[in-house]
Coordinates of C-alpha atoms in Angstrom, one line a residue:
X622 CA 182.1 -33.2 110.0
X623 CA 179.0 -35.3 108.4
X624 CA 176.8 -36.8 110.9
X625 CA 177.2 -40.3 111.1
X626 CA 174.6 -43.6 111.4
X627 CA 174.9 -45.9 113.5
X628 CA 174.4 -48.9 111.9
X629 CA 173.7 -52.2 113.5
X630 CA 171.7 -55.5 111.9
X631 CA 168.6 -57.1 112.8
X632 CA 166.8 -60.7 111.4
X633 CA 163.7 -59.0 112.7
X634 CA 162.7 -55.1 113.6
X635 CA 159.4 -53.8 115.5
X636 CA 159.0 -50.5 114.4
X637 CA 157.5 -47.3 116.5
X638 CA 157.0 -44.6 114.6
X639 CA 160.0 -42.7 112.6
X640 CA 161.5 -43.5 109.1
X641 CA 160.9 -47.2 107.1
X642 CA 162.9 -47.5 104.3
X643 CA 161.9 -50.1 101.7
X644 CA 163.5 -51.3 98.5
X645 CA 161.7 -52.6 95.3
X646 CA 163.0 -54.0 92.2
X647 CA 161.0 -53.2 89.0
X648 CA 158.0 -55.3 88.2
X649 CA 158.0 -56.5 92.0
X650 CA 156.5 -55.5 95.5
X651 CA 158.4 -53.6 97.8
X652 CA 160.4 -55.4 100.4
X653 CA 158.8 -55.7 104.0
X654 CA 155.4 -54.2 103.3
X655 CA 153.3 -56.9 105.3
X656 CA 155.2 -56.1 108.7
X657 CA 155.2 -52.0 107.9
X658 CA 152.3 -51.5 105.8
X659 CA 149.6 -54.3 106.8
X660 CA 146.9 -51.8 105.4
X661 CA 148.5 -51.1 101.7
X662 CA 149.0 -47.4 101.5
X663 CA 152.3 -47.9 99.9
X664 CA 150.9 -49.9 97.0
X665 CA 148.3 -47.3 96.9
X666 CA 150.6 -44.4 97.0
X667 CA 152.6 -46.3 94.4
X668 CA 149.8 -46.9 92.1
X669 CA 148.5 -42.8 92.3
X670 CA 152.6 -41.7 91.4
X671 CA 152.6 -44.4 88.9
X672 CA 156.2 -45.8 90.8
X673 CA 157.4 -49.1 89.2
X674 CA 160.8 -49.4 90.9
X675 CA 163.0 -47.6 88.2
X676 CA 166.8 -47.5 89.9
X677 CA 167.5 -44.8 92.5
X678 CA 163.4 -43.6 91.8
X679 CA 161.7 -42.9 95.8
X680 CA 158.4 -42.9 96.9
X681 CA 158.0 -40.9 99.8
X682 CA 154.4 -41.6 101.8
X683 CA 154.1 -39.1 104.7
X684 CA 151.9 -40.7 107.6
X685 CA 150.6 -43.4 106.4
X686 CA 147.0 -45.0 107.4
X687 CA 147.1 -47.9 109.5
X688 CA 151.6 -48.3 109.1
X689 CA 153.9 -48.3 112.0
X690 CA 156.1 -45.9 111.1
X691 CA 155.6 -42.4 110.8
X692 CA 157.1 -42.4 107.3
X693 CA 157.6 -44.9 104.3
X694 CA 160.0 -44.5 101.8
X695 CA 160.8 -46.9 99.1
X696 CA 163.5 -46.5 96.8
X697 CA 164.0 -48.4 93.4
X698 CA 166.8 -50.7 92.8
X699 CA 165.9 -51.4 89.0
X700 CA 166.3 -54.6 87.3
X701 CA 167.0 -57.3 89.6
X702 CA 169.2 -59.5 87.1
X703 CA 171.5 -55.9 86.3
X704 CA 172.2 -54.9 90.2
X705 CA 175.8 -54.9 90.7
X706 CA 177.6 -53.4 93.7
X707 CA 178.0 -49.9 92.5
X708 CA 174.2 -50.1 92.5
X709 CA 173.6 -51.0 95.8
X710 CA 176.0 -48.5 96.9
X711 CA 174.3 -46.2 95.5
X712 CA 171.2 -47.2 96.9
X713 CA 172.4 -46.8 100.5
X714 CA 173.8 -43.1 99.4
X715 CA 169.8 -42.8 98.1
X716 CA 168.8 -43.9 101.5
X717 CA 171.3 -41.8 103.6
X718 CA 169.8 -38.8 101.8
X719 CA 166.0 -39.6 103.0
X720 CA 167.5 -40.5 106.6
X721 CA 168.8 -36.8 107.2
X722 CA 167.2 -35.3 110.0
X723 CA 165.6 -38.2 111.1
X724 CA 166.0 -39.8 114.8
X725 CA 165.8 -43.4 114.2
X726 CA 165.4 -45.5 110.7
X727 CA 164.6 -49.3 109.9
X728 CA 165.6 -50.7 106.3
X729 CA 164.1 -53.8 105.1
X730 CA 166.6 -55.1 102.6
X731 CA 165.6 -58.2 101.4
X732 CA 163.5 -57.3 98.7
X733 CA 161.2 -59.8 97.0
X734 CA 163.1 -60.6 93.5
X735 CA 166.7 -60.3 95.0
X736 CA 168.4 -62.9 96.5
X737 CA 170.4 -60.7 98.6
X738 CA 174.5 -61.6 100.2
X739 CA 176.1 -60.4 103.2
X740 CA 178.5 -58.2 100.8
X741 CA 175.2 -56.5 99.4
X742 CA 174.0 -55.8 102.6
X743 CA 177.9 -54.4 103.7
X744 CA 177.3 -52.5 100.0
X745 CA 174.8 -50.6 101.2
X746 CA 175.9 -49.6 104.6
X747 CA 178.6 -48.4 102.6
X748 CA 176.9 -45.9 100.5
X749 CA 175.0 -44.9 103.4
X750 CA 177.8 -43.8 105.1
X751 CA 179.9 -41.9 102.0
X752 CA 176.7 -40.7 100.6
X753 CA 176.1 -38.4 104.3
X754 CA 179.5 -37.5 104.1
X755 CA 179.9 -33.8 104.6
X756 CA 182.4 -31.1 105.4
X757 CA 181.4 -28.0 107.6
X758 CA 184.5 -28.1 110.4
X759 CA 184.3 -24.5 109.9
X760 CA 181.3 -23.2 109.5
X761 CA 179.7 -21.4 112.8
X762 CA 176.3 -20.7 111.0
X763 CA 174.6 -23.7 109.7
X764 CA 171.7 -24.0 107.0
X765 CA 168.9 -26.6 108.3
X766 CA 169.8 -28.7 106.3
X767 CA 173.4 -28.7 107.1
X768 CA 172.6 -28.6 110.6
X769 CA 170.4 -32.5 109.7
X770 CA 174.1 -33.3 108.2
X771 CA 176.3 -32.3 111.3
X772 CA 173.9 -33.6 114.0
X773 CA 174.3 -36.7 116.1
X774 CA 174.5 -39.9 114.8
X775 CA 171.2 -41.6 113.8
X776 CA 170.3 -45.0 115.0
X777 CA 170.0 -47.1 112.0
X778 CA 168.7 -51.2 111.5
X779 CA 169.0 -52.7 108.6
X780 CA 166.8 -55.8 108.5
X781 CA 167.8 -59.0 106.5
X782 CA 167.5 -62.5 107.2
X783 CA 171.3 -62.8 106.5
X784 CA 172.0 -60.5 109.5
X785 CA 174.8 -62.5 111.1
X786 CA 176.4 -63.3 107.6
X787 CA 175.8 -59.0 106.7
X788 CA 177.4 -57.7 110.2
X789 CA 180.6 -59.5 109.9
X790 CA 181.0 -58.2 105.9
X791 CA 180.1 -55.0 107.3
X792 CA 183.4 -54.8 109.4
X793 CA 185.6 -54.0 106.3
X794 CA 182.8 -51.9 104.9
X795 CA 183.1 -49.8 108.1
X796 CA 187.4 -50.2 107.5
X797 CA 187.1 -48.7 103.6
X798 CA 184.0 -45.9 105.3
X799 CA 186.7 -45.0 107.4
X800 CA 189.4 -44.7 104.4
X801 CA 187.5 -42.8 102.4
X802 CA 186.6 -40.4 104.9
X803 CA 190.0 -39.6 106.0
X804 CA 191.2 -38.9 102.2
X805 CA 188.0 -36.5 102.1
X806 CA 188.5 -35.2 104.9
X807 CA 192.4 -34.2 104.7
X808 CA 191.9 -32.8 100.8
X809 CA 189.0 -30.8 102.0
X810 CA 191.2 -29.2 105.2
X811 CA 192.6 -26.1 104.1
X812 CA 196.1 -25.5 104.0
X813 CA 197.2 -23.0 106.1
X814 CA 195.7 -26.1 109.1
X815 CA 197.3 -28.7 107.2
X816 CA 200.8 -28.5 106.2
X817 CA 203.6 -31.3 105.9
X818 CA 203.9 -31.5 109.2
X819 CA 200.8 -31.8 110.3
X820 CA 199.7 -33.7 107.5
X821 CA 202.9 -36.4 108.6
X822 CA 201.3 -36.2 112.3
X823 CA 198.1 -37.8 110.7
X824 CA 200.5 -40.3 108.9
X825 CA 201.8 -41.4 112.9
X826 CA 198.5 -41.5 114.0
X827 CA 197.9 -44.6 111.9
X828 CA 200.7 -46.4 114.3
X829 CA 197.5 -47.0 117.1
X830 CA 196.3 -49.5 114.3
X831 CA 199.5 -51.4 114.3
X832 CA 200.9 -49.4 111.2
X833 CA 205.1 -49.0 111.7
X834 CA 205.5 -45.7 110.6
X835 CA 208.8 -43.4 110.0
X836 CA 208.8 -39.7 109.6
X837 CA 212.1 -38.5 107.4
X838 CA 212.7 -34.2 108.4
X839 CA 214.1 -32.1 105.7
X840 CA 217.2 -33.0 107.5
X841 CA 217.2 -36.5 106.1
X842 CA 216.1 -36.3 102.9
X843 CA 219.1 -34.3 102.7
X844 CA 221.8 -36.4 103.6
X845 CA 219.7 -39.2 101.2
X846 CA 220.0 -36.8 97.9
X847 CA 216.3 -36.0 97.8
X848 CA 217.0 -32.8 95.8
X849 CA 214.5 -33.1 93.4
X850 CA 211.8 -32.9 96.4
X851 CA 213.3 -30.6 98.5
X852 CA 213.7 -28.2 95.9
X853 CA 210.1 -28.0 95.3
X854 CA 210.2 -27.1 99.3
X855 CA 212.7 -24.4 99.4
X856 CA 210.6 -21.8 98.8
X857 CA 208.1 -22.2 101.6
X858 CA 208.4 -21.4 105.4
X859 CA 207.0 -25.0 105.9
X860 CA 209.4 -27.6 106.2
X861 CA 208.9 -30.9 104.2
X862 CA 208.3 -34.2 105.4
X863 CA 208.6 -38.0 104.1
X864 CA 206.1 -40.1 106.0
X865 CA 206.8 -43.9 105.5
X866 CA 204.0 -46.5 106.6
X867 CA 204.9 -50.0 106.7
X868 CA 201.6 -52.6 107.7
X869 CA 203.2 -56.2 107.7
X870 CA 199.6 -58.2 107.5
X871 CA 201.3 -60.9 105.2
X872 CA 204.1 -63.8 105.9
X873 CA 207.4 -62.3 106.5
X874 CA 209.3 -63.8 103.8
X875 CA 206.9 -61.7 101.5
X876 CA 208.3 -58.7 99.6
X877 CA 205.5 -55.7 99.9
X878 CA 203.7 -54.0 97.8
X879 CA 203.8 -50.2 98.0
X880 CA 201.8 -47.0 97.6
X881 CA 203.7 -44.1 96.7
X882 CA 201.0 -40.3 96.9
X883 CA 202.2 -37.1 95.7
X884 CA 201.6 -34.8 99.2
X885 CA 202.0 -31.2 97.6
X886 CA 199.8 -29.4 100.7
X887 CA 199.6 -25.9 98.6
X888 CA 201.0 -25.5 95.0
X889 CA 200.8 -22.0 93.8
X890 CA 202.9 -23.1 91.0
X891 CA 206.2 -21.1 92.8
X892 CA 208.2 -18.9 90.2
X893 CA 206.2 -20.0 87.2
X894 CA 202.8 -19.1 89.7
X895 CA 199.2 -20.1 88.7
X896 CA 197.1 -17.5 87.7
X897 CA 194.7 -16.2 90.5
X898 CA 191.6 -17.8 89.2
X899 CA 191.1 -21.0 91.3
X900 CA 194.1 -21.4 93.1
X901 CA 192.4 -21.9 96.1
X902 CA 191.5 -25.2 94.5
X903 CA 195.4 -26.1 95.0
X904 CA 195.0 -26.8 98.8
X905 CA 194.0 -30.4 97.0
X906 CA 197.1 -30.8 95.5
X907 CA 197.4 -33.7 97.6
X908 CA 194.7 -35.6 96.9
X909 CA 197.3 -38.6 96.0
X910 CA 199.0 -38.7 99.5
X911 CA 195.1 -38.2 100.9
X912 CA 194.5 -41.6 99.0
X913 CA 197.5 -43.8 99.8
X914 CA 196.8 -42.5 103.4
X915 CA 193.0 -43.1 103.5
X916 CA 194.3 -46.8 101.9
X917 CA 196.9 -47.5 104.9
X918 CA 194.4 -46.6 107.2
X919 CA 191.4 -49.3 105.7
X920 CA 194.0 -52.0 105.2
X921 CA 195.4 -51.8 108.5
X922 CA 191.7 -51.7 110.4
X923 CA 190.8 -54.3 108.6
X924 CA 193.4 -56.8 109.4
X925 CA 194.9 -57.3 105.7
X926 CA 196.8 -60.6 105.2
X927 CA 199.5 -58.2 102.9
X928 CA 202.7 -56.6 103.3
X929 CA 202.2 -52.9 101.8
X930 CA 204.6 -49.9 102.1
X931 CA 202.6 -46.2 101.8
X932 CA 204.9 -43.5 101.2
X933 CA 203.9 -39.7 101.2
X934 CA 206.2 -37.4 99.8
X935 CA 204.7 -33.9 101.4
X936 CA 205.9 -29.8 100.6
X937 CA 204.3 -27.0 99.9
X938 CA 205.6 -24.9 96.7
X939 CA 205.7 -21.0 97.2
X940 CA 207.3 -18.5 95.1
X941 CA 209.5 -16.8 98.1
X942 CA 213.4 -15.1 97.4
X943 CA 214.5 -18.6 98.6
X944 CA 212.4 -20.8 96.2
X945 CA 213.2 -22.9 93.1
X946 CA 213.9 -20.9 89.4
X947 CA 212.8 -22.1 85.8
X948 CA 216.5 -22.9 84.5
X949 CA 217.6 -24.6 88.0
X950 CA 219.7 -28.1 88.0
X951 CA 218.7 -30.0 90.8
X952 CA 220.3 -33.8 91.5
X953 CA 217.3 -36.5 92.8
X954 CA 218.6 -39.1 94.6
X955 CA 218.9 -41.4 91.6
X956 CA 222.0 -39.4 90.8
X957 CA 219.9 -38.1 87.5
X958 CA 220.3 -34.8 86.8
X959 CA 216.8 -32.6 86.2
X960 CA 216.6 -29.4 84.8
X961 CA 213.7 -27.6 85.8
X962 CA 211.8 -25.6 82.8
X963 CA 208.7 -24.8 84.9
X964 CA 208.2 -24.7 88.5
X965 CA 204.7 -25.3 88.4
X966 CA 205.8 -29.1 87.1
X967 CA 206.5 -29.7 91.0
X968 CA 205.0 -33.1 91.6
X969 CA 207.0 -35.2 89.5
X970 CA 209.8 -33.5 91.2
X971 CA 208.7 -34.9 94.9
X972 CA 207.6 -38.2 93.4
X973 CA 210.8 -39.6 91.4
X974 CA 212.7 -39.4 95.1
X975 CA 209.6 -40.5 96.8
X976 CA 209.7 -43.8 94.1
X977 CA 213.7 -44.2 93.7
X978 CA 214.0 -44.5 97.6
X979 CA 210.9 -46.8 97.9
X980 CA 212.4 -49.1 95.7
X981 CA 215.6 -49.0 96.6
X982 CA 214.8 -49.6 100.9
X983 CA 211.8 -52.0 100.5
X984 CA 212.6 -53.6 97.0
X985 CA 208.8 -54.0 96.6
X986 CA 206.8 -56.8 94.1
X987 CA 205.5 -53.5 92.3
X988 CA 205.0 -49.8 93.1
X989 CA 201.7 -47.6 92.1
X990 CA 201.9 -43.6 92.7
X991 CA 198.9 -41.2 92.3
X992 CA 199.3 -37.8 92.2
X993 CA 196.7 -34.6 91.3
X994 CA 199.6 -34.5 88.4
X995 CA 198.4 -33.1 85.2
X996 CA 195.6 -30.5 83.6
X997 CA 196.1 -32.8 80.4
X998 CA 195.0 -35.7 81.8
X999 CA 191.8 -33.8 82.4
X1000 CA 191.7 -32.3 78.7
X1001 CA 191.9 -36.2 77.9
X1002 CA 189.3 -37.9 80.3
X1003 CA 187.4 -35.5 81.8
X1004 CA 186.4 -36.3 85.4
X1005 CA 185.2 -39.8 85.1
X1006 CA 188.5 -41.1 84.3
X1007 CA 192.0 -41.5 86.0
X1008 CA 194.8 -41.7 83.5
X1009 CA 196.6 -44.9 84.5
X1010 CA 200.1 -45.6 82.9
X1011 CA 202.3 -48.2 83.7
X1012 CA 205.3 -50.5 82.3
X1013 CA 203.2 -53.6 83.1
X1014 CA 200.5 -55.4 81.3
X1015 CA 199.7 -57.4 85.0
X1016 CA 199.8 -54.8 87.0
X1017 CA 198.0 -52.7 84.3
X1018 CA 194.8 -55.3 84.4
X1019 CA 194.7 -55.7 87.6
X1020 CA 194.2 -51.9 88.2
X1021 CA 192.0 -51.3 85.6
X1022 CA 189.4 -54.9 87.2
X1023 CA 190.2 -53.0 90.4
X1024 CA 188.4 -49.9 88.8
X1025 CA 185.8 -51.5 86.9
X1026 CA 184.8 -53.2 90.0
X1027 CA 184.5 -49.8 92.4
X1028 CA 183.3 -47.5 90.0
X1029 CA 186.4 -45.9 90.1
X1030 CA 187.3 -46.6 86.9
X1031 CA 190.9 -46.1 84.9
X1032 CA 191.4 -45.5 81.3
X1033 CA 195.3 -46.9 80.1
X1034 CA 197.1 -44.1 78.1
X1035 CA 200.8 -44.8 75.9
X1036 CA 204.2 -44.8 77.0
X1037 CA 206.9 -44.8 74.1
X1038 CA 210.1 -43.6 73.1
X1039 CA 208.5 -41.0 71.3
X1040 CA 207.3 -39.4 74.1
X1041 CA 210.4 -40.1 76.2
X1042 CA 212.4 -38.1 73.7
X1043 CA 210.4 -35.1 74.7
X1044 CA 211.8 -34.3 78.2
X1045 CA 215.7 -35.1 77.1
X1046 CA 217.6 -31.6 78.0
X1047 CA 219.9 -30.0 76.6
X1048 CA 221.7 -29.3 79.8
X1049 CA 220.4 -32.2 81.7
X1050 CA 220.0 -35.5 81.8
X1051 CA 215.8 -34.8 81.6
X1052 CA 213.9 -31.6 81.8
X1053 CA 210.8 -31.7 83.8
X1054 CA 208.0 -30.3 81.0
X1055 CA 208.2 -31.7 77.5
X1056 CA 206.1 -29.1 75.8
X1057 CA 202.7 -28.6 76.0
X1058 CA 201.4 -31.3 73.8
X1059 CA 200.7 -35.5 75.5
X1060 CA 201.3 -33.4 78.8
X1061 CA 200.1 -36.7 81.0
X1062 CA 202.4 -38.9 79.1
X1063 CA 205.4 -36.9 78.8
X1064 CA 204.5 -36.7 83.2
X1065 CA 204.6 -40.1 83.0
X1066 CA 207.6 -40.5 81.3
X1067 CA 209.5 -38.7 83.5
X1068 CA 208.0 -40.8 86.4
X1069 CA 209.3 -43.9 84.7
X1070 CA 213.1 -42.9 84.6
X1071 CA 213.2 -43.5 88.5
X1072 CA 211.2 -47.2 88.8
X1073 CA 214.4 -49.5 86.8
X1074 CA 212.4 -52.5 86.4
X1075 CA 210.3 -52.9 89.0
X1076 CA 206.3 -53.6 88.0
X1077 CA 204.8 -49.7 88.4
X1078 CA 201.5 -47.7 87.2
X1079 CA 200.9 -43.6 87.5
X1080 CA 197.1 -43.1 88.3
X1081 CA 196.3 -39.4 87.1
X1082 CA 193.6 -38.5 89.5
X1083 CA 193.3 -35.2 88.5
X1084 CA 190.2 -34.9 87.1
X1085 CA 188.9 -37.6 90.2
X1086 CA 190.1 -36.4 92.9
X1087 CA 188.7 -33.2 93.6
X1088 CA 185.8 -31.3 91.7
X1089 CA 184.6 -34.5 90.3
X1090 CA 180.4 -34.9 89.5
X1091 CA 178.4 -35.2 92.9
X1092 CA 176.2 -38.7 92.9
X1093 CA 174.7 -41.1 95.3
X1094 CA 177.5 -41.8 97.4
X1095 CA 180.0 -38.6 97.2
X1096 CA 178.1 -35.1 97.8
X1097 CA 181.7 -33.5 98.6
X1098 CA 184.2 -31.7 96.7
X1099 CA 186.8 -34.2 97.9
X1100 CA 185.8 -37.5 96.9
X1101 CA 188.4 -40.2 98.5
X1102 CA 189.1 -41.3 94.4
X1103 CA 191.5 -44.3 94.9
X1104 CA 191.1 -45.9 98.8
X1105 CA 188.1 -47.9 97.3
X1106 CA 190.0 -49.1 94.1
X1107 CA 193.4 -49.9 95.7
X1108 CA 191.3 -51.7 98.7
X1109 CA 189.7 -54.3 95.8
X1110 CA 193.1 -54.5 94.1
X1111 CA 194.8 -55.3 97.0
X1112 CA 191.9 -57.8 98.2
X1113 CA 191.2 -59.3 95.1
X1114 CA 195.3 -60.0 94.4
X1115 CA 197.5 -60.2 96.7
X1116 CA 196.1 -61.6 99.8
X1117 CA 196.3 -65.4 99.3

């Protein structure tokens, strides 16, 4: 894995040699150039590269006369009045770039022109550490520079007056870090390492953070009716698993509020198989599960006052003599009858159980699921949205404030009759495709047969999860999409 820093905060720092990292709004000096630079070669070297503090812009000054450290670099935050957190997020993933291969490094963060808080301090620890996230588990022969990314952890200071105030809102920094990380992390493993079971095994692990979880065998979901799910399973040598994980944070009288991730491991599309072309890609298929797991895991380390249920409906769909066919009747557990029309429409299929017995065991306040569901959605949005649907305007806004907020922003697509009417069967009481045209929706639709009444939304991560554009604070093809947004939503909502 990525190196790490290790972070700690200081009111003060005497610096010996190694890297200084200053930051500099536009049309001000750069932060902590009296105690680092008493002999100005940083305005100098400023002046000669014409640097004016432009966001994310460095200055990198290599030995500089008469400075303690062996290195200065300052990076540009912009316009003091525009900063938001994103931006200083991205700032720490700008610093954790120039730290690489370093031993030690000070950062001055209180930048003249900023009054900087405790959470913009936690901001940019943060970004530091998603933005030296890496993944090279198997690589015996490293680059340099990916040996700088897989070496110990560096020392790290960051110095701010607020340093009390910043360490404290940097315990749930480190709690979503440690989210994300493990949603990268487990949609970057590939899948012949992680399959259901294995991936359920990481779902127990969470039980040494006080998490109550409960691991349902194909044995089970049987005698429950899951046949929707565990027909997507039958063609695979790898059993399927539903993980349940239950964190009671909140009063117990509270009903909870649950998490529901689509957990395909591999998806070669069974029967109705993907073409060869980036199928490889499809060990990712699970980047919703990844999420609501990477989400148990921050809410649970950082002592949420919330009751929340994570469910993680995990299979693996291969065409073997055993698997699923096009033109198969399968029975979820909702007693609705599903006719399947393409096998490659498989994570609907695990979700609808995965959602009917989630609402009918914990009979939560609302229920979100995300799920790598739909090429559509990606024809739609691109990779800068997820599709978000859902039966509630409350919900709905919360989600989308939740998104807006993280940078991992939501764009609300239709439900309607119209669409509805596009998956009725002929033999059944729904087919699983309606057509290729509003493929997201009609998804969706489906989804929305198995939730009754309760409050729900379908995040689309598709185009978010995996494969998304590289920036400050996500250099992996995995990027976590979703721990960060459900963390605020939860936060910001539903925990007194």
């Amino acid at each position: 894995m990525a190196s790490t820093f290790d972070i700690g905060f200081a009111k003060t720092a005497r610096i010996s040699g190694g890297l200084a990292i200053l930051l500099q709004v536009a049309g001000e000096a750069a932060a902590g150039t009296g105690d680092v630079d008493p002999d100005g070669a940083v305005e100098r070297a400023a002046g000669i590269a014409k640097f004016t503090g432009k966001a994310l812009k460095t200055l990198d000054v290599l030995a500089p006369h008469g400075a303690s450290a062996d290195r200065i670099v300052v990076i540009g935050l912009g316009e003091a009045d525009k900063l938001t957190a994103h931006d200083w997020l991205k700032a720490g993933g700008a610093a954790a770039t120039k730290i690489r291969g370093t031993d030690k490094a000070t950062v001055y963060l209180d930048a003249p022109g900023v009054t900087l808080t405790a959470t913009n301090a936690a901001d940019f620890a943060l970004g530091m550490q998603l933005g030296a996230y890496s993944f090279d588990t198997y690589k015996t022969k490293k680059t340099d520079d990916e040996e700088a990314k897989s070496g110990k952890a560096v020392k790290v200071t960051l110095v701010t007056a607020g340093a009390s105030a910043a360490k404290k809102a940097n315990e749930v920094s480190e709690a979503v870090a440690e989210g994300v990380i493990l949603a990268r992390n487990l949609v970057n493993e590939p899948a012949n390492v992680l399959g259901p079971v294995e991936f359920a095994d990481k779902a127990k692990a969470l039980e040494k953070l006080g998490v109550e979880v409960d691991i349902l065998t194909e044995r089970e979901m049987k005698k429950l009716g899951m046949a929707a799910l565990l027909g997507v399973a039958q063609g695979s040598v790898r059993p399927p698993r539903l993980a349940v994980m239950h964190w009671k944070g909140g009063k117990e009288k509270d009903r909870p509020i649950a998490f529901i991730g689509k957990g395909v491991v591999f998806d070669s599309g069974g029967i109705s198989i993907k073409q060869a072309a980036g199928m490889e890609d499809m060990k990712g298929d699970m980047g919703g599960a990844a999420a609501v797991i990477g989400l148990m895991h921050t809410l649970a380390a950082r002592k949420a006052k919330a009751n929340v249920v994570g469910i993680l409906g995990l299979v693996e769909n291969m065409p073997d003599g055993n698997a699923q066919r096009p033109g198969d009747i399968v029975k979820s557990m909702s007693g609705q009858t599903i006719e399947v029309i393409n096998t490659d429409a498989e994570g609907r299929l695990v979700l609808c159980d995965a959602l009917w017995y989630c609402n009918e065991t914990f009979k939560p306040q609302f229920m979100v699921n995300l799920a790598t569901l739909t090429g559509a959605v990606m024809v739609a949005l691109g990779s800068h949205h997820a599709g978000l649907f859902s039966n509630d305007d409350t919900l709905s806004g919360r989600l989308t404030a939740a998104g807006l907020a993280t940078n991992e922003r939501l764009w609300r697509l239709p439900l309607g009759r119209e669409y509805d009417k596009m998956i009725d069967s002929k033999f059944a009481d729904m087919k699983n495709t309606g057509g290729r045209y509003a493929g997201a929706i009609t998804a969706a639709q489906f989804l929305q047969r198995f939730v009754k009444d309760t409050p729900w939304a379908h995040l689309d991560i598709a185009g978010t999860a995996l494969g998304s554009p590289t920036d400050e604070i996500n250099q992996s093809w995995s990027s976590g999409f979703g721990v960060r947004l459900l963390d605020e939503m939860v936060r910001a909502n539903y925990e007194g």
